[in-house]
Every structure is written in structure tokens, then in C-alpha cells.
């Protein structure tokens, strides 16, 4: 099973995303695998049994978003130099989105760019982060503010790696999947309502649907000049929640789940969706134990924090909202009072 990414530029940036098709990978070059202790402890032996290379190096970095920074990149680049990787060498990302984003960034700047492959091991990374070539790290000003668009040569998603994923991490991935169904595919959303991802075949099917959606979007708009921004549905709110809670209360996908509900509240007030659609979305998120509400302490501060998002340009807020389930609308000029009115149910001080 595979999906193709076909980015339309002069340079050929096409690649395939394979689902459960990782057989033996042969490289007559040097290969470095970037991973962390948790993922390597659980799955590296399996991966190594599938890789043949001239020389193979494992580079391990600490686990966690707090290590997604330029210090870690510098550490990895030093190891790549020490092992004398050259322009024909390849790096493999083996881990979740943190490892994937850092591997892609290292690959994009080492010797002015070498090839890399994504082997994502979290659900979120399989359905979203590993596909589409956004790479980078955080800095003291915010998340993912240093980085590049740099596409992998291939992506291999193996559902067997997901068996060791904690439930909360699984749920965080499901939030991003529901996001894709809600914005692009009504039938898929209805499928989601009727089927359970605990079933392995269902999980494989849903991963494939999400990758196909993301592949289509990225193929049309690699650098987020248009339709790719729709993948940020729910994220405008989520980023404020993550910021207010210092990134240590919610996983990103959990904050996205709350963000989806907040965006839907706004869409409901603007009559873009109806109460029944609002309730169906909330019910599906709850089925995967995702949080759906967050108490805002100060609504004006919450609103002002929207403007710190890197997706806000020229001080203009852009909201991605549902135009009924399965379709989206991009709204640029929603009045502040309308946004505050939609958020007021989530406020401690009314
Ligand atoms: P993560 O990479 O931190 O992984 C979550 C946790 O799961 C980590 O502790 C990790 O070690 C562990 N883990 C990984 N695979 C496992 C497995 N198979 N079994 C058990 N534990 C496992 O987080 P994530 O949710 O995968 O990714 C979040 C990151 O991805 C963020 O930094 C975000 O900015 C980025 N992201 C990037 C894109 C993109 O388009 N590039 C899109 C979405 C998110
Ligand atoms: N995760 C959003 C994007 O890749 O654009």
C-alpha cells in the first residue's frame, strides 16, 4: 500500500509513502540513523534487521520536545562529520515527529543537503509529521521557528511500531486524523464514527486515508501559500493553549482536539455548522479520550496570544473553520467580538 507525493516544481521532489511495506533496504553508501533511547530500546533491533549499508552509524539524542533545539542539531552535525558522512550518504529518522523534524533539518543543512528517509514510529508522525517536508527546531521565541522545507526521499510507516505507543500518544495522533477528515472528507468522518481504530485493519485504512489527503495537499502547495494552511484547522487555538500551559499539560494533538472544538464553536456561532455537527465532532474526540474543553483565565490575553502565532501575518488573524463537516472555509476578517463571544463559554470569568 502506498501514496505518492508529487510536488510540482522544476526540481523532482516526488517520493512515495509506504504503509507496511518495509522489507530490506539496501544502501551502498554510509547511513546514519537518528533516534532516541526510548525508540531504540523498543524497536531498533527490528529496524537494523532490515537495513544493509556500507557503514551504519546510530546517533542517539535525548527524548523530548525540550531537546528539539539547535544544541541537539549541532551535536548531530558533529557526529555526522566525525563519521565522515559525505554527499552520497543518507540519514534515517527513526522516531516520532521530534526526531523526524530534527533529522530532516540536519539533512537539509549537512554539506548543504543530503538525502534522508523517514521511518515514523508515532501515529502523529505517520499521518502528519513525516509527510510533507516541514523540518526544524524550536528556539526561545517559539516552536519550529528555525527550519526548512526539505522533502524526504521516502517514508516507511509500519503499524507494528505503534503497538508500544502509550494511549495518550495514540489519541494525540487520532486528533490530527479527525482534523483531516473534518476539513477534507465527509465520508471519511462518517467512517470514523462507525469504525474503531483499535482494529488493526481499520487503523491501516485510516492511516492510508490521512496520508493520501496530506499527499494531495502537499503536492498542490508545498510551502503553505494556500491550501496547506487548512491543515492548521484547530491549531490557532491549540497554540495559545500550549503556550498558556507552558507545553507541559497537553500533548500537541490533545491541544488540537480542544482547538477543533473552539473553532467549531466559532463556526456554530457563525452558522457555518449546526448543533448536530458540533455534537458529533465532540463525541468522536471524546471516544478517543481526547480533551474537548479548556478554561480560559483571561479572554483578552488569550485573544492577544493569537497574534504571536507564526502563521499570523501582517497582524491579521486567519481562522480555518468548517463549512459543514468535510469542507472548510478560510476566514480572514472575523470581528474580535464574534471570536470573544464564541470563546466566552470557555471562560472562568464570564
Ligand atoms: P514525539 O516525537 O515527542 O514522540 C512522542 C513520544 O513517544 C516520545 O517520548 C517518543 O520517544 C515516544 N515514542 C515514539 N515512538 C514510540 C513507539 N513506537 N512506542 C512508544 N513510544 C514511542 O512526538 P510526536 O507526537 O510524534 O511529534 C510531535 C512533534 O512533531 C512536534 O515537535 C511537532 O512540532 C512535530 N510536528 C511536525 C509536523 C511536520 O509537518 N513536520 C507536523 C506535526 C507535528
Ligand atoms: N502539520 C501541518 C503541515 O504539515 O502543514
Coordinates of C-alpha atoms and ligand atoms in Angstrom, one line a residue:
X1 CA 0.0 0.0 0.0
X2 CA 1.5 3.4 -0.9
X3 CA 0.7 7.0 -1.5
X4 CA 2.7 9.3 -3.8
X5 CA 3.8 12.8 -3.2
X6 CA 4.2 14.7 -6.4
X7 CA 5.4 18.2 -5.7
X8 CA 5.1 20.3 -8.7
X9 CA 8.4 22.2 -9.0
X10 CA 11.2 22.2 -11.6
X11 CA 13.3 20.0 -9.4
X12 CA 11.9 16.5 -8.9
X13 CA 10.8 16.2 -5.3
X14 CA 8.5 13.3 -5.8
X15 CA 8.5 10.4 -3.3
X16 CA 6.4 7.6 -2.0
X17 CA 5.0 6.9 1.4
X18 CA 4.8 3.1 2.0
X19 CA 2.5 1.5 4.5
X20 CA 3.6 -1.8 6.0
X21 CA 6.0 -2.4 3.1
X22 CA 9.3 -2.1 4.9
X23 CA 11.3 -5.1 3.6
X24 CA 15.1 -4.9 3.4
X25 CA 16.6 -1.5 2.5
X26 CA 20.0 -1.8 0.7
X27 CA 22.4 1.2 0.5
X28 CA 25.8 1.2 -1.0
X29 CA 26.6 4.4 1.0
X30 CA 27.2 5.4 4.6
X31 CA 23.9 5.6 6.6
X32 CA 23.3 7.3 9.9
X33 CA 20.1 6.5 11.9
X34 CA 18.9 9.3 14.2
X35 CA 16.8 8.1 17.1
X36 CA 16.2 8.4 20.9
X37 CA 16.8 5.9 23.7
X38 CA 13.1 5.1 24.1
X39 CA 12.5 4.2 20.4
X40 CA 15.9 2.5 20.1
X41 CA 15.2 0.4 23.2
X42 CA 11.9 -0.8 21.8
X43 CA 12.4 -1.1 18.0
X44 CA 16.0 -0.5 16.8
X45 CA 16.8 -4.3 16.7
X46 CA 13.9 -4.8 14.3
X47 CA 14.9 -1.9 12.1
X48 CA 18.6 -3.0 12.0
X49 CA 17.5 -6.4 10.8
X50 CA 16.1 -4.6 7.7
X51 CA 19.0 -2.4 6.7
X52 CA 22.1 -3.2 4.8
X53 CA 24.6 -0.3 4.3
X54 CA 28.3 0.1 3.6
X55 CA 28.7 1.6 7.0
X56 CA 25.9 2.2 9.5
X57 CA 26.0 4.6 12.5
X58 CA 23.4 5.1 15.2
X59 CA 23.1 8.6 16.6
X60 CA 21.0 8.9 19.8
X61 CA 19.7 12.1 21.1
X62 CA 17.7 12.7 24.3
X63 CA 13.9 12.1 24.1
X64 CA 11.6 15.1 24.3
X65 CA 10.4 18.3 22.8
X66 CA 12.7 20.2 25.1
X67 CA 15.7 18.8 23.2
X68 CA 14.3 19.9 19.8
X69 CA 16.7 22.7 19.5
X70 CA 19.9 24.0 17.8
X71 CA 22.2 22.4 20.5
X72 CA 20.9 19.0 19.5
X73 CA 21.3 19.8 15.8
X74 CA 24.9 20.9 16.5
X75 CA 25.5 17.6 18.4
X76 CA 24.1 15.6 15.5
X77 CA 26.1 17.5 12.8
X78 CA 29.3 16.9 14.8
X79 CA 28.6 13.1 14.8
X80 CA 27.9 13.2 11.0
X81 CA 31.3 14.9 10.5
X82 CA 33.1 12.5 12.9
X83 CA 31.7 9.5 10.9
X84 CA 32.7 11.3 7.7
X85 CA 29.4 11.1 6.0
X86 CA 29.6 12.5 2.5
X87 CA 27.2 14.0 -0.1
X88 CA 26.1 10.5 -1.1
X89 CA 25.3 9.4 2.5
X90 CA 21.8 9.2 3.9
X91 CA 20.2 9.8 7.3
X92 CA 17.2 7.9 8.6
X93 CA 14.8 9.4 11.0
X94 CA 13.6 6.7 13.4
X95 CA 11.2 8.1 16.0
X96 CA 8.2 10.4 16.4
X97 CA 7.8 13.9 15.0
X98 CA 10.6 15.4 17.1
X99 CA 13.2 13.0 15.6
X100 CA 11.7 13.4 12.2
X101 CA 11.7 17.2 12.2
X102 CA 15.3 17.3 13.5
X103 CA 16.6 14.6 11.1
X104 CA 15.1 16.5 8.1
X105 CA 16.7 19.7 9.3
X106 CA 20.1 18.1 9.7
X107 CA 19.8 16.5 6.3
X108 CA 18.9 19.9 4.8
X109 CA 22.0 21.7 6.1
X110 CA 24.7 19.0 6.4
X111 CA 27.1 19.5 3.4
X112 CA 24.4 21.8 2.0
X113 CA 21.9 18.9 1.9
X114 CA 22.0 15.2 1.8
X115 CA 19.2 12.7 1.4
X116 CA 17.0 11.4 4.2
X117 CA 14.3 8.8 4.8
X118 CA 11.5 9.0 7.4
X119 CA 10.6 5.9 9.4
X120 CA 8.0 7.4 11.8
X121 CA 7.1 5.4 15.0
X122 CA 4.2 7.5 16.4
X123 CA 0.7 7.7 14.9
X124 CA 1.0 11.5 14.7
X125 CA 4.3 11.3 12.8
X126 CA 2.9 8.6 10.4
X127 CA -0.2 10.5 9.5
X128 CA 1.2 14.0 9.5
X129 CA 4.7 15.0 10.6
X130 CA 6.7 12.6 8.4
X131 CA 5.0 13.6 5.2
X132 CA 5.4 17.0 3.6
X133 CA 8.9 18.1 4.3
X134 CA 8.5 20.6 7.2
X135 CA 11.6 20.3 9.2
X136 CA 13.1 22.3 12.1
X137 CA 13.6 23.0 15.7
X138 CA 12.2 25.3 18.4
X139 CA 14.0 28.4 19.8
X140 CA 13.5 30.7 22.7
X141 CA 10.9 32.6 20.7
X142 CA 8.7 29.7 19.9
X143 CA 8.0 26.3 18.3
X144 CA 9.5 25.3 14.9
X145 CA 10.8 28.8 14.3
X146 CA 14.1 27.6 12.8
X147 CA 13.8 25.2 9.9
X148 CA 13.4 24.5 6.3
X149 CA 11.1 22.9 3.7
X150 CA 13.1 19.8 2.7
X151 CA 11.4 16.6 1.4
X152 CA 12.5 13.1 2.3
X153 CA 13.4 10.5 -0.4
X154 CA 10.8 8.1 1.0
X155 CA 8.6 7.5 4.1
X156 CA 8.0 4.0 5.6
X157 CA 5.1 3.7 8.0
X158 CA 5.0 0.4 9.9
X159 CA 1.9 0.0 12.0
X160 CA 3.7 -2.7 14.1
X161 CA 5.8 0.0 15.7
X162 CA 2.6 1.6 17.0
X163 CA 1.9 -1.3 19.3
X164 CA 4.1 0.1 22.1
X165 CA 2.7 3.6 21.9
X166 CA 1.1 4.9 25.1
X167 CA -2.7 5.6 24.8
X168 CA -2.3 9.3 25.2
X169 CA 0.2 9.5 22.3
X170 CA -2.1 7.3 20.2
X171 CA -5.0 9.7 20.9
X172 CA -2.9 12.7 20.0
X173 CA -2.4 11.2 16.6
X174 CA -6.1 10.4 16.2
X175 CA -6.9 14.1 16.8
X176 CA -4.8 15.0 13.7
X177 CA -6.6 12.3 11.7
X178 CA -10.0 13.6 12.7
X179 CA -8.8 17.0 11.7
X180 CA -8.1 15.8 8.2
X181 CA -11.5 14.0 7.9
X182 CA -13.3 17.1 9.1
X183 CA -11.7 19.5 6.7
X184 CA -11.5 17.4 3.5
X185 CA -13.6 14.3 3.6
X186 CA -17.1 13.9 4.9
X187 CA -17.3 10.2 4.0
X188 CA -14.1 9.5 6.0
X189 CA -15.6 11.4 9.0
X190 CA -18.7 9.2 8.8
X191 CA -16.4 6.1 8.5
X192 CA -14.6 7.3 11.7
X193 CA -18.0 7.5 13.5
X194 CA -18.8 3.9 12.6
X195 CA -15.4 2.2 13.0
X196 CA -12.9 1.8 15.7
X197 CA -9.1 2.3 15.3
X198 CA -8.4 -0.5 17.8
X199 CA -9.0 -2.8 14.9
X200 CA -5.7 -3.2 13.0
X201 CA -7.3 -3.2 9.5
X202 CA -9.2 -0.1 10.4
X203 CA -6.1 1.6 11.6
X204 CA -4.2 0.8 8.5
X205 CA -7.1 2.0 6.3
X206 CA -7.3 5.3 8.3
X207 CA -3.6 5.9 8.2
X208 CA -3.7 5.4 4.4
X209 CA -6.6 7.9 4.0
X210 CA -4.8 10.5 6.0
X211 CA -1.5 10.1 4.1
X212 CA -3.4 10.3 0.8
X213 CA -5.0 13.5 2.0
X214 CA -1.8 15.0 3.2
X215 CA 0.0 13.9 0.0
X216 CA -2.6 15.6 -2.2
X217 CA -2.4 18.9 -0.1
X218 CA 1.4 19.0 -0.1
X219 CA 1.6 18.1 -3.7
X220 CA -0.5 21.2 -4.5
X221 CA 1.1 23.6 -2.0
X222 CA 4.5 22.6 -0.6
X223 CA 5.3 25.9 1.0
X224 CA 1.9 26.7 2.6
X225 CA 0.9 29.5 0.3
X226 CA -2.7 28.3 0.1
X227 CA -4.5 25.0 0.8
X228 CA -1.8 23.6 3.1
X229 CA -2.9 26.2 5.7
X230 CA -6.1 24.2 6.1
X231 CA -4.0 21.5 7.9
X232 CA -3.8 24.1 10.7
X233 CA -7.5 23.8 11.5
X234 CA -7.8 23.9 15.3
X235 CA -4.2 24.9 15.6
X236 CA -4.7 28.6 16.1
X237 CA -6.5 27.9 19.3
X238 CA -4.2 24.9 20.2
X239 CA -1.0 27.0 20.0
X240 CA -2.4 29.5 22.5
X241 CA -3.5 26.7 24.9
X242 CA 0.0 25.1 24.6
X243 CA 1.6 28.5 25.2
X244 CA -0.5 29.3 28.2
X245 CA 0.2 25.9 29.8
X246 CA 3.9 26.0 29.0
X247 CA 3.7 23.0 26.7
X248 CA 3.6 20.7 29.7
X249 CA -0.1 19.9 30.3
X250 CA -1.4 18.8 26.9
X251 CA 0.3 16.8 24.1
X252 CA 0.1 18.7 20.9
X253 CA -2.7 16.5 19.5
X254 CA -4.7 17.0 22.7
X255 CA -4.5 20.7 22.4
X256 CA -5.5 20.4 18.8
X257 CA -8.6 18.4 19.9
X258 CA -9.6 21.4 22.2
X259 CA -8.7 23.8 19.3
X260 CA -11.1 21.9 17.0
X261 CA -13.9 22.3 19.5
X262 CA -13.2 26.0 19.9
X263 CA -13.0 26.5 16.1
X264 CA -16.3 24.7 15.8
X265 CA -17.9 26.9 18.5
X266 CA -16.9 29.9 16.4
X267 CA -18.3 28.1 13.2
X268 CA -21.5 27.3 15.1
X269 CA -22.0 31.0 16.1
X270 CA -21.4 32.0 12.5
X271 CA -23.9 29.4 11.3
X272 CA -21.3 27.5 9.3
X273 CA -22.1 24.3 11.1
X274 CA -25.2 23.3 13.1
X275 CA -25.5 22.0 16.7
X276 CA -25.8 18.4 15.5
X277 CA -22.5 18.6 13.6
X278 CA -20.9 20.3 16.6
X279 CA -22.0 17.5 18.9
X280 CA -20.9 14.7 16.5
X281 CA -17.4 16.0 16.4
X282 CA -17.1 16.4 20.2
X283 CA -18.5 12.9 20.6
X284 CA -15.9 11.4 18.3
X285 CA -13.0 13.2 20.0
X286 CA -14.3 12.0 23.4
X287 CA -14.4 8.4 22.1
X288 CA -10.6 8.6 21.9
X289 CA -10.3 10.2 25.4
X290 CA -9.3 13.5 23.9
X291 CA -9.9 16.7 26.0
X292 CA -12.5 18.9 24.5
X293 CA -12.6 21.9 26.8
X294 CA -10.1 24.3 28.4
X295 CA -10.9 27.1 30.9
X296 CA -9.5 30.4 29.7
X297 CA -8.4 32.6 32.6
X298 CA -8.2 35.9 30.8
X299 CA -10.1 36.1 27.5
X300 CA -8.3 39.2 26.3
X301 CA -4.8 37.7 26.9
X302 CA -6.0 34.6 25.1
X303 CA -7.1 36.6 22.1
X304 CA -3.8 38.7 22.1
X305 CA -1.8 35.5 22.0
X306 CA -3.3 34.6 18.7
X307 CA -1.1 37.3 17.2
X308 CA 2.1 35.6 18.4
X309 CA 1.5 32.6 16.2
X310 CA 4.0 32.4 13.3
X311 CA 1.1 31.8 11.0
X312 CA -0.3 35.3 11.7
X313 CA 0.9 37.7 9.0
X314 CA 0.5 41.5 8.9
X315 CA -1.2 41.3 12.3
X316 CA -4.2 39.7 10.6
X317 CA -5.8 36.6 12.1
X318 CA -6.7 33.8 9.8
X319 CA -9.2 31.2 11.0
X320 CA -9.7 27.9 9.3
X321 CA -13.3 26.9 10.0
X322 CA -15.6 24.1 8.9
X323 CA -18.1 24.9 6.3
X324 CA -20.1 21.8 7.4
X325 CA -18.4 18.5 8.1
X326 CA -15.9 17.6 5.3
X327 CA -15.4 21.1 3.9
X328 CA -13.5 24.2 5.1
X329 CA -13.6 27.9 4.8
X330 CA -10.7 30.4 5.4
X331 CA -11.9 33.5 7.3
X332 CA -9.6 36.5 7.5
X333 CA -11.7 39.2 9.0
X334 CA -13.7 37.9 11.8
X335 CA -14.6 40.7 14.3
X336 CA -13.0 40.4 17.7
X337 CA -16.4 40.5 19.4
X338 CA -17.5 37.4 17.5
X339 CA -14.4 35.5 18.4
X340 CA -14.7 36.5 22.1
X341 CA -18.4 35.7 22.1
X342 CA -17.7 32.2 20.8
X343 CA -15.0 31.7 23.5
X344 CA -16.9 33.0 26.4
X345 CA -18.4 29.6 27.4
X346 CA -14.8 28.6 28.0
X347 CA -14.0 31.4 30.3
X348 CA -13.6 31.2 34.1
X349 CA -14.6 34.9 34.4
X350 CA -17.8 35.5 32.4
Ligands
LIG1 P1 7.4 12.8 19.9 O1 8.4 12.7 18.7 O2 7.9 13.6 21.0 O3 7.0 11.3 20.3 C1 6.2 11.2 21.5 C2 6.7 10.2 22.5 O4 6.5 8.9 22.0 C3 8.2 10.4 22.7 O5 8.5 10.1 24.1 C4 8.8 9.3 21.9 O6 10.1 8.8 22.3 C5 7.8 8.2 22.1 N1 7.7 7.2 21.0 C6 8.0 7.3 19.7 N2 7.7 6.2 19.1 C7 7.2 5.3 20.0 C8 6.8 4.0 20.0 N3 6.6 3.3 18.8 N4 6.4 3.4 21.1 C9 6.5 4.0 22.3 N5 6.9 5.3 22.4 C10 7.3 5.9 21.3 O7 6.0 13.4 19.4 P2 5.1 13.3 18.2 O8 3.8 13.5 18.6 O9 5.5 12.1 17.4 O10 5.6 14.5 17.3 C11 5.4 15.8 17.8 C12 6.4 16.7 17.1 O11 6.1 16.7 15.7 C13 6.4 18.2 17.5 O12 7.7 18.6 17.6 C14 5.7 18.9 16.3 O13 6.2 20.2 16.1 C15 6.1 18.0 15.2 N6 5.2 18.0 14.0 C16 5.7 18.2 12.8 C17 4.9 18.2 11.7 C18 5.5 18.4 10.3 O14 4.8 18.6 9.4 N7 6.8 18.4 10.2 C19 3.6 18.0 11.8 C20 3.0 17.8 13.1 C21 3.9 17.8 14.2
LIG2 N1 1.2 19.7 10.0 C1 0.8 20.7 9.1 C2 1.6 20.7 7.8 O1 2.4 19.8 7.6 O2 1.5 21.6 7.1

